[in-house]
Amino acid sequence: MSRTSNGNASAPLPTVQPSGMHHVAIIASDYARSRRFYTEVLGLQVVHEHYRAERQSHKLDLQLPDGTQVELFSFPSPPPRPSYPEACGLRHLALRVADMDASVAALVAHGVAVEPVRVDPFTGALFTFFADPDGLPIELVGPVPATAPR
């Protein structure tokens, strides 16, 4: 129960209840380099791409197999993203993969530095981190093994 300003109990406030993630937006310092990374290294599908001359900005809509989208933007002289030490705000982007070993091998084949794969102590899922061309941390999360505690 919520409390009104005079301290009396009231009905709880409604919640938004989102049905899923629609998109994540990323600003790239080098559009061509990041476009290649997200399409050729991560394999995201291009949905739309356009240049907005009035903003001197590219906008690339990418899509994951589940329909979630990543919007990749370019803007003139964007400030660097504070990552280390970690700053308030979005911490990282996490992508679900079916095969952790194959995914890590693909990243390494593209010259991407990948942290050692670890096991999440709470879910039992395999996970690892790497960074996009601008240092945005990206996490890969594998399936939870059948033998993992739940």
mmCIF file of C-alpha atoms in Angstrom:
data_model
loop_
_atom_site.group_PDB
_atom_site.id
_atom_site.type_symbol
_atom_site.label_atom_id
_atom_site.label_comp_id
_atom_site.label_asym_id
_atom_site.label_seq_id
_atom_site.Cartn_x
_atom_site.Cartn_y
_atom_site.Cartn_z
ATOM 1 C CA MET A 1 0.000 0.000 0.000
ATOM 2 C CA SER A 2 1.094 3.539 -0.720
ATOM 3 C CA ARG A 3 0.664 6.368 1.750
ATOM 4 C CA THR A 4 -0.976 9.666 0.939
ATOM 5 C CA SER A 5 0.542 12.969 2.088
ATOM 6 C CA ASN A 6 -1.574 12.824 5.247
ATOM 7 C CA GLY A 7 -0.265 9.321 6.092
ATOM 8 C CA ASN A 8 -3.398 7.365 5.179
ATOM 9 C CA ALA A 9 -3.075 4.141 3.208
ATOM 10 C CA SER A 10 -4.092 4.264 -0.446
ATOM 11 C CA ALA A 11 -4.248 1.813 -3.317
ATOM 12 C CA PRO A 12 -0.855 0.966 -4.833
ATOM 13 C CA LEU A 13 0.145 3.029 -7.828
ATOM 14 C CA PRO A 14 -0.019 1.257 -11.201
ATOM 15 C CA THR A 15 3.158 -0.042 -12.851
ATOM 16 C CA VAL A 16 4.180 0.217 -16.509
ATOM 17 C CA GLN A 17 4.644 -3.561 -17.062
ATOM 18 C CA PRO A 18 6.877 -3.582 -20.177
ATOM 19 C CA SER A 19 6.549 -6.665 -22.376
ATOM 20 C CA GLY A 20 10.202 -6.728 -23.456
ATOM 21 C CA MET A 21 13.185 -4.698 -24.566
ATOM 22 C CA HIS A 22 12.597 -2.723 -27.772
ATOM 23 C CA HIS A 23 16.034 -1.234 -28.440
ATOM 24 C CA VAL A 24 19.300 0.005 -27.049
ATOM 25 C CA ALA A 25 20.917 3.133 -28.542
ATOM 26 C CA ILE A 26 24.689 3.481 -28.943
ATOM 27 C CA ILE A 27 26.679 6.506 -30.116
ATOM 28 C CA ALA A 28 29.834 5.605 -32.032
ATOM 29 C CA SER A 29 32.932 7.766 -32.390
ATOM 30 C CA ASP A 30 33.771 6.155 -35.762
ATOM 31 C CA TYR A 31 30.583 5.130 -37.559
ATOM 32 C CA ALA A 32 32.198 2.922 -40.234
ATOM 33 C CA ARG A 33 34.312 1.041 -37.672
ATOM 34 C CA SER A 34 31.355 0.443 -35.345
ATOM 35 C CA ARG A 35 29.030 -0.468 -38.232
ATOM 36 C CA ARG A 36 31.512 -3.156 -39.292
ATOM 37 C CA PHE A 37 31.859 -4.416 -35.702
ATOM 38 C CA TYR A 38 28.119 -4.741 -35.061
ATOM 39 C CA THR A 39 27.289 -6.250 -38.468
ATOM 40 C CA GLU A 40 30.378 -8.294 -39.381
ATOM 41 C CA VAL A 41 31.696 -9.313 -35.945
ATOM 42 C CA LEU A 42 28.472 -9.616 -33.946
ATOM 43 C CA GLY A 43 26.319 -10.479 -36.985
ATOM 44 C CA LEU A 44 23.412 -8.126 -36.279
ATOM 45 C CA GLN A 45 21.001 -7.670 -39.194
ATOM 46 C CA VAL A 46 20.625 -4.229 -40.806
ATOM 47 C CA VAL A 47 16.997 -3.066 -40.755
ATOM 48 C CA HIS A 48 17.354 0.600 -41.819
ATOM 49 C CA GLU A 49 20.246 2.942 -42.401
ATOM 50 C CA HIS A 50 20.103 6.637 -43.136
ATOM 51 C CA TYR A 51 22.155 9.798 -42.909
ATOM 52 C CA ARG A 52 20.504 12.785 -41.257
ATOM 53 C CA ALA A 53 22.266 15.762 -42.873
ATOM 54 C CA GLU A 54 20.647 18.309 -40.547
ATOM 55 C CA ARG A 55 22.292 16.566 -37.572
ATOM 56 C CA GLN A 56 25.423 15.368 -39.380
ATOM 57 C CA SER A 57 24.461 11.981 -38.029
ATOM 58 C CA HIS A 58 24.149 8.425 -39.268
ATOM 59 C CA LYS A 59 21.434 6.213 -37.789
ATOM 60 C CA LEU A 60 21.664 2.476 -38.282
ATOM 61 C CA ASP A 61 18.886 0.205 -37.002
ATOM 62 C CA LEU A 62 20.138 -3.311 -36.306
ATOM 63 C CA GLN A 63 18.129 -6.294 -35.132
ATOM 64 C CA LEU A 64 18.787 -9.409 -33.086
ATOM 65 C CA PRO A 65 16.942 -12.665 -33.890
ATOM 66 C CA ASP A 66 14.435 -12.090 -31.044
ATOM 67 C CA GLY A 67 13.421 -8.717 -32.543
ATOM 68 C CA THR A 68 15.334 -6.527 -30.093
ATOM 69 C CA GLN A 69 17.003 -3.666 -31.915
ATOM 70 C CA VAL A 70 20.260 -1.784 -31.507
ATOM 71 C CA GLU A 71 20.335 1.776 -32.821
ATOM 72 C CA LEU A 72 23.836 2.866 -33.824
ATOM 73 C CA PHE A 73 24.327 6.631 -34.126
ATOM 74 C CA SER A 74 27.173 8.894 -35.105
ATOM 75 C CA PHE A 75 27.408 12.529 -34.038
ATOM 76 C CA PRO A 76 30.181 15.056 -34.606
ATOM 77 C CA SER A 77 32.700 14.976 -31.728
ATOM 78 C CA PRO A 78 30.766 12.978 -29.108
ATOM 79 C CA PRO A 79 32.362 13.038 -25.641
ATOM 80 C CA PRO A 80 34.055 9.801 -24.534
ATOM 81 C CA ARG A 81 31.981 7.345 -22.519
ATOM 82 C CA PRO A 82 33.059 7.067 -18.884
ATOM 83 C CA SER A 83 33.616 3.339 -18.326
ATOM 84 C CA TYR A 84 36.584 2.908 -16.042
ATOM 85 C CA PRO A 85 36.066 3.502 -13.241
ATOM 86 C CA GLU A 86 32.440 2.620 -13.842
ATOM 87 C CA ALA A 87 30.149 5.632 -13.966
ATOM 88 C CA CYS A 88 26.483 5.984 -13.121
ATOM 89 C CA GLY A 89 24.137 5.001 -15.927
ATOM 90 C CA LEU A 90 24.027 2.123 -18.379
ATOM 91 C CA ARG A 91 26.679 -0.366 -17.320
ATOM 92 C CA HIS A 92 26.872 -2.758 -20.270
ATOM 93 C CA LEU A 93 24.971 -4.463 -23.064
ATOM 94 C CA ALA A 94 24.345 -8.198 -22.529
ATOM 95 C CA LEU A 95 23.729 -10.565 -25.431
ATOM 96 C CA ARG A 96 22.421 -14.111 -25.064
ATOM 97 C CA VAL A 97 24.303 -16.799 -27.057
ATOM 98 C CA ALA A 98 23.582 -20.480 -27.559
ATOM 99 C CA ASP A 99 27.232 -21.565 -27.843
ATOM 100 C CA MET A 100 29.738 -19.709 -25.673
ATOM 101 C CA ASP A 101 32.829 -21.479 -27.063
ATOM 102 C CA ALA A 102 31.898 -20.760 -30.699
ATOM 103 C CA SER A 103 31.006 -17.156 -29.869
ATOM 104 C CA VAL A 104 34.299 -16.504 -28.088
ATOM 105 C CA ALA A 105 36.210 -18.179 -30.933
ATOM 106 C CA ALA A 106 34.458 -15.918 -33.471
ATOM 107 C CA LEU A 107 35.339 -12.793 -31.487
ATOM 108 C CA VAL A 108 38.972 -13.882 -31.162
ATOM 109 C CA ALA A 109 39.118 -14.625 -34.907
ATOM 110 C CA HIS A 110 38.142 -10.972 -35.480
ATOM 111 C CA GLY A 111 40.911 -9.812 -33.135
ATOM 112 C CA VAL A 112 38.572 -8.896 -30.261
ATOM 113 C CA ALA A 113 40.046 -9.274 -26.767
ATOM 114 C CA VAL A 114 37.719 -11.400 -24.630
ATOM 115 C CA GLU A 115 37.911 -11.863 -20.865
ATOM 116 C CA PRO A 116 38.116 -15.432 -19.546
ATOM 117 C CA VAL A 117 34.734 -17.183 -19.464
ATOM 118 C CA ARG A 118 33.330 -17.415 -15.953
ATOM 119 C CA VAL A 119 30.345 -19.056 -14.268
ATOM 120 C CA ASP A 120 27.723 -16.820 -12.682
ATOM 121 C CA PRO A 121 27.599 -17.970 -9.037
ATOM 122 C CA PHE A 122 23.857 -17.254 -8.790
ATOM 123 C CA THR A 123 22.508 -18.665 -12.083
ATOM 124 C CA GLY A 124 25.221 -21.115 -13.144
ATOM 125 C CA ALA A 125 25.305 -19.538 -16.627
ATOM 126 C CA LEU A 126 28.580 -19.018 -18.460
ATOM 127 C CA PHE A 127 29.445 -15.392 -19.185
ATOM 128 C CA THR A 128 32.261 -13.223 -20.470
ATOM 129 C CA PHE A 129 32.933 -9.610 -21.399
ATOM 130 C CA PHE A 130 34.552 -7.796 -24.312
ATOM 131 C CA ALA A 131 34.322 -4.230 -25.601
ATOM 132 C CA ASP A 132 33.019 -2.604 -28.757
ATOM 133 C CA PRO A 133 35.317 -0.229 -30.696
ATOM 134 C CA ASP A 134 34.501 2.643 -28.302
ATOM 135 C CA GLY A 135 35.046 0.629 -25.131
ATOM 136 C CA LEU A 136 31.360 -0.084 -24.402
ATOM 137 C CA PRO A 137 31.390 -3.259 -22.304
ATOM 138 C CA ILE A 138 29.419 -6.097 -23.903
ATOM 139 C CA GLU A 139 28.598 -9.276 -22.018
ATOM 140 C CA LEU A 140 27.884 -12.634 -23.597
ATOM 141 C CA VAL A 141 25.602 -14.864 -21.523
ATOM 142 C CA GLY A 142 25.372 -18.550 -22.348
ATOM 143 C CA PRO A 143 22.604 -20.960 -21.472
ATOM 144 C CA VAL A 144 22.343 -22.300 -17.947
ATOM 145 C CA PRO A 145 23.732 -25.852 -17.917
ATOM 146 C CA ALA A 146 21.196 -28.505 -16.914
ATOM 147 C CA THR A 147 23.353 -29.376 -13.916
ATOM 148 C CA ALA A 148 23.534 -25.790 -12.585
ATOM 149 C CA PRO A 149 21.804 -24.956 -9.310
ATOM 150 C CA ARG A 150 18.691 -22.803 -9.670
#
